[in-house]
Structure formats: C-alpha cells, structure tokens
Amino acid sequence: MENRPKVVVEPPTSRGLREVKIGGETVGSAWSLRGLRKILSRHGYPEDMDVEDRTSVCWRAGGSQTWPDRPMKRHATIALMVAGLLGSMALLTVVGAPDALGALTFAGRATGFLFMLAGSVQGVAALAALDYWGKRRLKLSGPVILLGVLITLATSSLLLFLWLQETEYTDYLLAYFPLWSWSLWALWLLVREKAWRGLPHPKSFAIGVTATAVIASANLTYSAVYQPAASPLLFRLEAKFGKPAMDTERSFMHLPLTLRAKNVGKVPAYIITDFYSVYGHLTKFSSTDNGLKDLRKAMEEESDAGLYVSRPEYKTISTGRFYSVGQWIEPGGEYTAERLIRIPTTAKFDAIEALFMLDLMRKDRGRIDEGEFSTAHFSWDKGEGRFYHPPGEYGDNLIYHGR
C-alpha cells in the first residue's frame, strides 16, 4: 500500500453522499462503505483493504461508520418523481396527439404539437430525476426536473379549470387531478432543495418558462375560446308552403312544402339529427270573450291564447326526415328538399303549420365516424341490444350513435 496514492473521503453532503479522492483527484462518490469499496476496487485497491488504516485512508468529518444516507426515502422520492413525470408525459401525449396529427385548424395542430413537445420534456425530466437524486453528475438535472414539474402544474391546472366549467365526469379526471396534487408536492420539494442551482442565468430561465407558459395559454385560449366565439355556427332554415292543388277525383288537396337549409356562416357543420312535421290546427270559435281564461295554461305550454278562441288542438298530418344524418354542409352550402303533403278535403283544419328542426355540430371542432353514425338503431327492436327500450317507456325512437 505504500506505493498507492492516499485515499481521502470527504465529509457527507446534506444528502449523505461522500466524495472520494485518490491522489487529490475526485474519482467518485459513495453512499455507503460498500459503495466506497467498489470505487476503490475499480482503481486497483484490494477488496479487503483496511479502510481504518489512517496511512492509507483519510476520513474527514466522520469515520467509516458515518453514512447519513437514507436509501429507502431517497429511492421512494425517485420513484414518485419518475412516476409523476412519466404520467404527465403520457397524459400530454394522449391529449396532444389527436390535434397534432388530425386537427382541422392550424391553431389546433400547433396546440397539439405544443402538448407533445411538453410531453417529451417530461420524459427527459424523468431521466434527469435519476441523476438528481443520485450522484448529480449533470449540472442541469435539477433545472430540467423543475421545468417538468412546472409544465405538469400548468397543464393540469388548465385542464382542471376547463373541467370546472362543466363538472362532468371524465376518465381523464383520474389522471390530471392526481397529477395536479403531485406537482404541488414536487414543486415544494424542489424549491426546498433549490433545484435551480447550476443554472448560469436563473432569471433568464424563469423569464423563458413564463413566456412559454403565456404563449401556450394564449394559443389554447385562441383556438378553444376565441375562434368558436368569433365564428359562430349560422344556418338559415326555411319551411315554405307552395300553391295547393285539388285532386277532385279523390277529394284530396295536394300541398307542396319546400324545406331549405343554408349555411350562412363560416364554419362547416355536421347534421346530427333532422326532422320536419306538418300539423293541422283545430280551433273552436266563440262569440263570447272567454278565450283568455286559458292564458296561464297557454303560457305553461308556450302556446298562444286568443280572446274568442279556445286552446287549439294539433294533429300531425305528415312527418319525416330532411337530409342524411352524419353528413355535413360547408359554408355557403345549401340543401333543398321538396315534399308533397296530402290532406283530404273533409278535414276540418283551420290552419296548417310546418315545424323544421336541425341539430348541428361544428365540423372544425371535431369529427364524426359518418359510416357508424349514419346507421339508425330502432328503439322498439329487441335485437338492437342496449339501444332497445320498451315502447311504453320512451315511445318509438330512432337512435344514432357513433364515435
């Protein structure tokens, strides 16, 4: 041993790690006596070397029994930190990938790529956590983890804020609420350990992170809030009766009906459901002024009340579909359907009324599997499985379902 350089074991750091020097040169760090022997073995020292020999080993601020490291706590911290960062990476990738690869607007694609980029940062931060709570060979491992935790806190807070607007359960809530809680704990831990140490310009780093967060929030707000508000869904619907024609041979009146829908806005839209009905009014007239006695009932049913008429009865004459469910109409697009309503001349209707309705969904905010959605399911058919409902419970319905 006389020909070997002297070994110096430095005092333990606040984390319990002791630096090892041979001949004045740092050769590694050890958490325990076992780790020290591994370092010495790699540099040619015998495995059974007497570490208590003061001529060979110099112990500073504590001897061979001074190893304050708490491995279970350190390993648990690493496991929690890596799990949180990888969980955040998975969430950001799942959220961002559909928009990055298939969004219908540039802002949507940019937001998706931004989420995926943030997810890749989380993956790098997870690797950095192994170094930061290990030997800390990389100066920037702490700042990288801090950046990852700040991203998790910002994105999970944003998702929670959006969820609070509706408070409707979603499976994603099981991801971003725990991640939000985890990010608060991780941020507290990193601030306590001053993880930003090692950065050459910490103020510039903080400004950059803040600017990135502001830009990301502004971009998401623009695509998710401003665009839909600035370009609302605008349709013009028209139901117009034509000139009736009498069929004297069969004592019927043929009443043409024109249904027209035009997209007068700037947003394409899917037709989710379409429906029209033609009703006949049956009204009883009276010379007395008792009609307004039914005013409250009319107000409750959102109908009309007249002074010299009783509340009218309605009979459905004709009903049907207008267009194909799951199809869409582009801005400026128009679709017209002609229907012929047949009414017997013996019918005692006072007036004929048409009701025309569409349910629409913005095509720039999502997509529909047209093939799956356009197939109708009959609620009265027991073979429809989960779409079946007893007729007396909800009546007869056509049900459309799809991704």
Short mmCIF file of N, CA and C in Angstrom, two decimals, residues 182-268:
data_model
loop_
_atom_site.label_atom_id
_atom_site.label_comp_id
_atom_site.label_asym_id
_atom_site.label_seq_id
_atom_site.Cartn_x
_atom_site.Cartn_y
_atom_site.Cartn_z
N TRP A 182 -49.79 15.98 -7.24
CA TRP A 182 -48.39 15.56 -7.25
C TRP A 182 -47.47 16.73 -7.59
N SER A 183 -47.85 17.57 -8.53
CA SER A 183 -46.99 18.69 -8.94
C SER A 183 -46.80 19.69 -7.82
N LEU A 184 -47.81 19.88 -6.97
CA LEU A 184 -47.64 20.78 -5.81
C LEU A 184 -46.59 20.23 -4.85
N TRP A 185 -46.68 18.90 -4.60
CA TRP A 185 -45.67 18.28 -3.72
C TRP A 185 -44.28 18.36 -4.33
N ALA A 186 -44.17 18.04 -5.62
CA ALA A 186 -42.86 18.05 -6.28
C ALA A 186 -42.27 19.46 -6.32
N LEU A 187 -43.12 20.46 -6.56
CA LEU A 187 -42.62 21.84 -6.59
C LEU A 187 -42.13 22.25 -5.21
N TRP A 188 -42.86 21.89 -4.18
CA TRP A 188 -42.41 22.21 -2.80
C TRP A 188 -41.06 21.56 -2.52
N LEU A 189 -40.88 20.32 -2.93
CA LEU A 189 -39.63 19.61 -2.68
C LEU A 189 -38.46 20.27 -3.43
N LEU A 190 -38.70 20.62 -4.68
CA LEU A 190 -37.62 21.20 -5.49
C LEU A 190 -37.26 22.61 -5.02
N VAL A 191 -38.25 23.37 -4.59
CA VAL A 191 -37.96 24.71 -4.06
C VAL A 191 -37.17 24.60 -2.76
N ARG A 192 -37.52 23.64 -1.92
CA ARG A 192 -36.78 23.44 -0.67
C ARG A 192 -35.32 23.07 -0.93
N GLU A 193 -35.08 22.30 -1.98
CA GLU A 193 -33.72 21.89 -2.31
C GLU A 193 -33.02 22.87 -3.26
N LYS A 194 -33.74 23.94 -3.66
CA LYS A 194 -33.18 24.95 -4.58
C LYS A 194 -32.63 24.27 -5.83
N ALA A 195 -33.51 23.57 -6.52
CA ALA A 195 -33.12 22.76 -7.67
C ALA A 195 -32.61 23.60 -8.83
N TRP A 196 -32.86 24.90 -8.83
CA TRP A 196 -32.40 25.74 -9.94
C TRP A 196 -30.90 26.04 -9.88
N ARG A 197 -30.27 25.67 -8.77
CA ARG A 197 -28.82 25.90 -8.68
C ARG A 197 -28.11 25.08 -9.75
N GLY A 198 -27.17 25.69 -10.39
CA GLY A 198 -26.49 25.07 -11.52
C GLY A 198 -26.78 25.76 -12.82
N LEU A 199 -27.86 26.56 -12.81
CA LEU A 199 -28.16 27.35 -14.00
C LEU A 199 -27.24 28.56 -14.07
N PRO A 200 -26.64 28.84 -15.23
CA PRO A 200 -25.78 30.03 -15.32
C PRO A 200 -26.58 31.32 -15.23
N HIS A 201 -27.83 31.30 -15.74
CA HIS A 201 -28.66 32.52 -15.72
C HIS A 201 -30.06 32.15 -15.28
N PRO A 202 -30.27 31.98 -13.97
CA PRO A 202 -31.59 31.53 -13.49
C PRO A 202 -32.73 32.50 -13.81
N LYS A 203 -32.46 33.80 -13.82
CA LYS A 203 -33.52 34.77 -14.13
C LYS A 203 -33.98 34.63 -15.58
N SER A 204 -33.03 34.42 -16.48
CA SER A 204 -33.40 34.23 -17.89
C SER A 204 -34.22 32.97 -18.06
N PHE A 205 -33.86 31.93 -17.31
CA PHE A 205 -34.61 30.67 -17.36
C PHE A 205 -36.05 30.89 -16.90
N ALA A 206 -36.21 31.63 -15.80
CA ALA A 206 -37.55 31.89 -15.28
C ALA A 206 -38.37 32.71 -16.27
N ILE A 207 -37.74 33.69 -16.89
CA ILE A 207 -38.45 34.51 -17.89
C ILE A 207 -38.86 33.66 -19.08
N GLY A 208 -37.97 32.77 -19.52
CA GLY A 208 -38.29 31.91 -20.66
C GLY A 208 -39.44 30.97 -20.37
N VAL A 209 -39.43 30.37 -19.16
CA VAL A 209 -40.52 29.47 -18.78
C VAL A 209 -41.84 30.23 -18.71
N THR A 210 -41.81 31.43 -18.11
CA THR A 210 -43.02 32.23 -18.00
C THR A 210 -43.55 32.62 -19.37
N ALA A 211 -42.66 33.06 -20.26
CA ALA A 211 -43.08 33.46 -21.61
C ALA A 211 -43.69 32.28 -22.37
N THR A 212 -43.07 31.10 -22.23
CA THR A 212 -43.60 29.92 -22.91
C THR A 212 -44.99 29.57 -22.39
N ALA A 213 -45.18 29.66 -21.08
CA ALA A 213 -46.49 29.36 -20.50
C ALA A 213 -47.55 30.35 -20.98
N VAL A 214 -47.17 31.62 -21.06
CA VAL A 214 -48.11 32.65 -21.52
C VAL A 214 -48.50 32.40 -22.97
N ILE A 215 -47.50 32.09 -23.82
CA ILE A 215 -47.78 31.83 -25.23
C ILE A 215 -48.68 30.60 -25.40
N ALA A 216 -48.38 29.53 -24.64
CA ALA A 216 -49.18 28.31 -24.74
C ALA A 216 -50.62 28.58 -24.30
N SER A 217 -50.79 29.32 -23.19
CA SER A 217 -52.13 29.62 -22.71
C SER A 217 -52.89 30.49 -23.71
N ALA A 218 -52.20 31.47 -24.28
CA ALA A 218 -52.84 32.34 -25.27
C ALA A 218 -53.25 31.55 -26.51
N ASN A 219 -52.39 30.64 -26.94
CA ASN A 219 -52.70 29.83 -28.13
C ASN A 219 -53.91 28.93 -27.87
N LEU A 220 -53.94 28.30 -26.70
CA LEU A 220 -55.05 27.42 -26.37
C LEU A 220 -56.35 28.21 -26.22
N THR A 221 -56.26 29.39 -25.61
CA THR A 221 -57.44 30.23 -25.46
C THR A 221 -57.95 30.68 -26.82
N TYR A 222 -57.02 31.01 -27.72
CA TYR A 222 -57.42 31.45 -29.06
C TYR A 222 -58.16 30.36 -29.81
N SER A 223 -57.62 29.13 -29.75
CA SER A 223 -58.21 28.04 -30.52
C SER A 223 -59.46 27.47 -29.88
N ALA A 224 -59.52 27.48 -28.54
CA ALA A 224 -60.64 26.83 -27.85
C ALA A 224 -61.75 27.80 -27.48
N VAL A 225 -61.44 29.09 -27.34
CA VAL A 225 -62.45 30.04 -26.88
C VAL A 225 -62.75 31.11 -27.94
N TYR A 226 -61.68 31.78 -28.43
CA TYR A 226 -61.92 32.92 -29.32
C TYR A 226 -62.47 32.49 -30.68
N GLN A 227 -61.84 31.47 -31.29
CA GLN A 227 -62.28 31.07 -32.63
C GLN A 227 -63.75 30.66 -32.68
N PRO A 228 -64.20 29.78 -31.76
CA PRO A 228 -65.62 29.44 -31.80
C PRO A 228 -66.53 30.64 -31.58
N ALA A 229 -66.10 31.60 -30.72
CA ALA A 229 -66.94 32.77 -30.45
C ALA A 229 -66.93 33.74 -31.62
N ALA A 230 -65.77 33.87 -32.28
CA ALA A 230 -65.67 34.81 -33.39
C ALA A 230 -66.33 34.28 -34.65
N SER A 231 -66.42 32.97 -34.79
CA SER A 231 -67.05 32.37 -35.97
C SER A 231 -68.17 31.45 -35.50
N PRO A 232 -69.30 32.00 -35.12
CA PRO A 232 -70.40 31.16 -34.63
C PRO A 232 -71.02 30.34 -35.75
N LEU A 233 -71.76 29.34 -35.36
CA LEU A 233 -72.48 28.48 -36.30
C LEU A 233 -73.75 29.20 -36.73
N LEU A 234 -73.89 29.52 -38.02
CA LEU A 234 -75.03 30.28 -38.52
C LEU A 234 -75.69 29.52 -39.66
N PHE A 235 -76.96 29.15 -39.48
CA PHE A 235 -77.73 28.47 -40.51
C PHE A 235 -79.06 29.21 -40.71
N ARG A 236 -79.51 29.21 -41.95
CA ARG A 236 -80.83 29.76 -42.23
C ARG A 236 -81.75 28.61 -42.65
N LEU A 237 -82.82 28.40 -41.89
CA LEU A 237 -83.78 27.34 -42.18
C LEU A 237 -85.08 27.96 -42.69
N GLU A 238 -85.67 27.29 -43.67
CA GLU A 238 -86.90 27.80 -44.26
C GLU A 238 -87.84 26.64 -44.55
N ALA A 239 -89.08 26.78 -44.13
CA ALA A 239 -90.15 25.84 -44.48
C ALA A 239 -91.27 26.65 -45.12
N LYS A 240 -91.53 26.39 -46.40
CA LYS A 240 -92.45 27.25 -47.16
C LYS A 240 -93.47 26.39 -47.91
N PHE A 241 -94.74 26.72 -47.71
CA PHE A 241 -95.79 26.03 -48.45
C PHE A 241 -95.94 26.66 -49.83
N GLY A 242 -96.21 25.79 -50.83
CA GLY A 242 -96.50 26.27 -52.17
C GLY A 242 -98.00 26.41 -52.40
N LYS A 243 -98.37 26.56 -53.65
CA LYS A 243 -99.78 26.72 -54.01
C LYS A 243 -100.47 25.37 -53.98
N PRO A 244 -101.53 25.21 -53.21
CA PRO A 244 -102.21 23.91 -53.14
C PRO A 244 -102.94 23.60 -54.45
N ALA A 245 -103.06 22.32 -54.71
CA ALA A 245 -103.77 21.85 -55.90
C ALA A 245 -104.80 20.81 -55.48
N MET A 246 -106.02 20.89 -56.04
CA MET A 246 -107.09 19.98 -55.67
C MET A 246 -107.09 18.75 -56.57
N ASP A 247 -107.29 17.60 -55.95
CA ASP A 247 -107.48 16.36 -56.68
C ASP A 247 -108.97 16.02 -56.56
N THR A 248 -109.75 16.44 -57.55
CA THR A 248 -111.20 16.31 -57.47
C THR A 248 -111.67 14.87 -57.54
N GLU A 249 -110.87 14.01 -58.17
CA GLU A 249 -111.29 12.62 -58.31
C GLU A 249 -111.28 11.90 -56.96
N ARG A 250 -110.29 12.23 -56.14
CA ARG A 250 -110.17 11.54 -54.85
C ARG A 250 -110.45 12.45 -53.66
N SER A 251 -110.90 13.66 -53.92
CA SER A 251 -111.26 14.61 -52.86
C SER A 251 -110.08 14.86 -51.91
N PHE A 252 -108.92 15.10 -52.50
CA PHE A 252 -107.73 15.41 -51.73
C PHE A 252 -107.14 16.73 -52.20
N MET A 253 -106.45 17.39 -51.28
CA MET A 253 -105.69 18.58 -51.62
C MET A 253 -104.20 18.25 -51.54
N HIS A 254 -103.45 18.60 -52.55
CA HIS A 254 -102.00 18.39 -52.58
C HIS A 254 -101.32 19.72 -52.24
N LEU A 255 -100.59 19.72 -51.13
CA LEU A 255 -99.95 20.95 -50.64
C LEU A 255 -98.44 20.81 -50.72
N PRO A 256 -97.77 21.51 -51.64
CA PRO A 256 -96.30 21.41 -51.74
C PRO A 256 -95.62 22.07 -50.53
N LEU A 257 -94.54 21.45 -50.07
CA LEU A 257 -93.75 22.00 -48.97
C LEU A 257 -92.28 21.99 -49.38
N THR A 258 -91.64 23.13 -49.28
CA THR A 258 -90.22 23.25 -49.61
C THR A 258 -89.44 23.49 -48.32
N LEU A 259 -88.47 22.61 -48.06
CA LEU A 259 -87.59 22.74 -46.90
C LEU A 259 -86.21 23.11 -47.40
N ARG A 260 -85.63 24.15 -46.82
CA ARG A 260 -84.33 24.61 -47.28
C ARG A 260 -83.45 24.95 -46.09
N ALA A 261 -82.20 24.48 -46.13
CA ALA A 261 -81.20 24.81 -45.10
C ALA A 261 -79.96 25.34 -45.79
N LYS A 262 -79.49 26.47 -45.34
CA LYS A 262 -78.30 27.08 -45.94
C LYS A 262 -77.32 27.48 -44.84
N ASN A 263 -76.06 27.13 -45.03
CA ASN A 263 -75.00 27.51 -44.10
C ASN A 263 -74.53 28.91 -44.46
N VAL A 264 -74.96 29.90 -43.69
CA VAL A 264 -74.61 31.29 -43.98
C VAL A 264 -73.43 31.77 -43.14
N GLY A 265 -72.85 30.86 -42.35
CA GLY A 265 -71.69 31.22 -41.55
C GLY A 265 -70.39 30.83 -42.22
N LYS A 266 -69.34 30.74 -41.43
CA LYS A 266 -68.01 30.41 -41.95
C LYS A 266 -67.49 29.07 -41.45
N VAL A 267 -68.39 28.30 -40.85
CA VAL A 267 -67.98 27.05 -40.21
C VAL A 267 -68.77 25.88 -40.82
N PRO A 268 -68.10 24.84 -41.31
CA PRO A 268 -68.83 23.64 -41.75
C PRO A 268 -69.46 22.95 -40.56
#
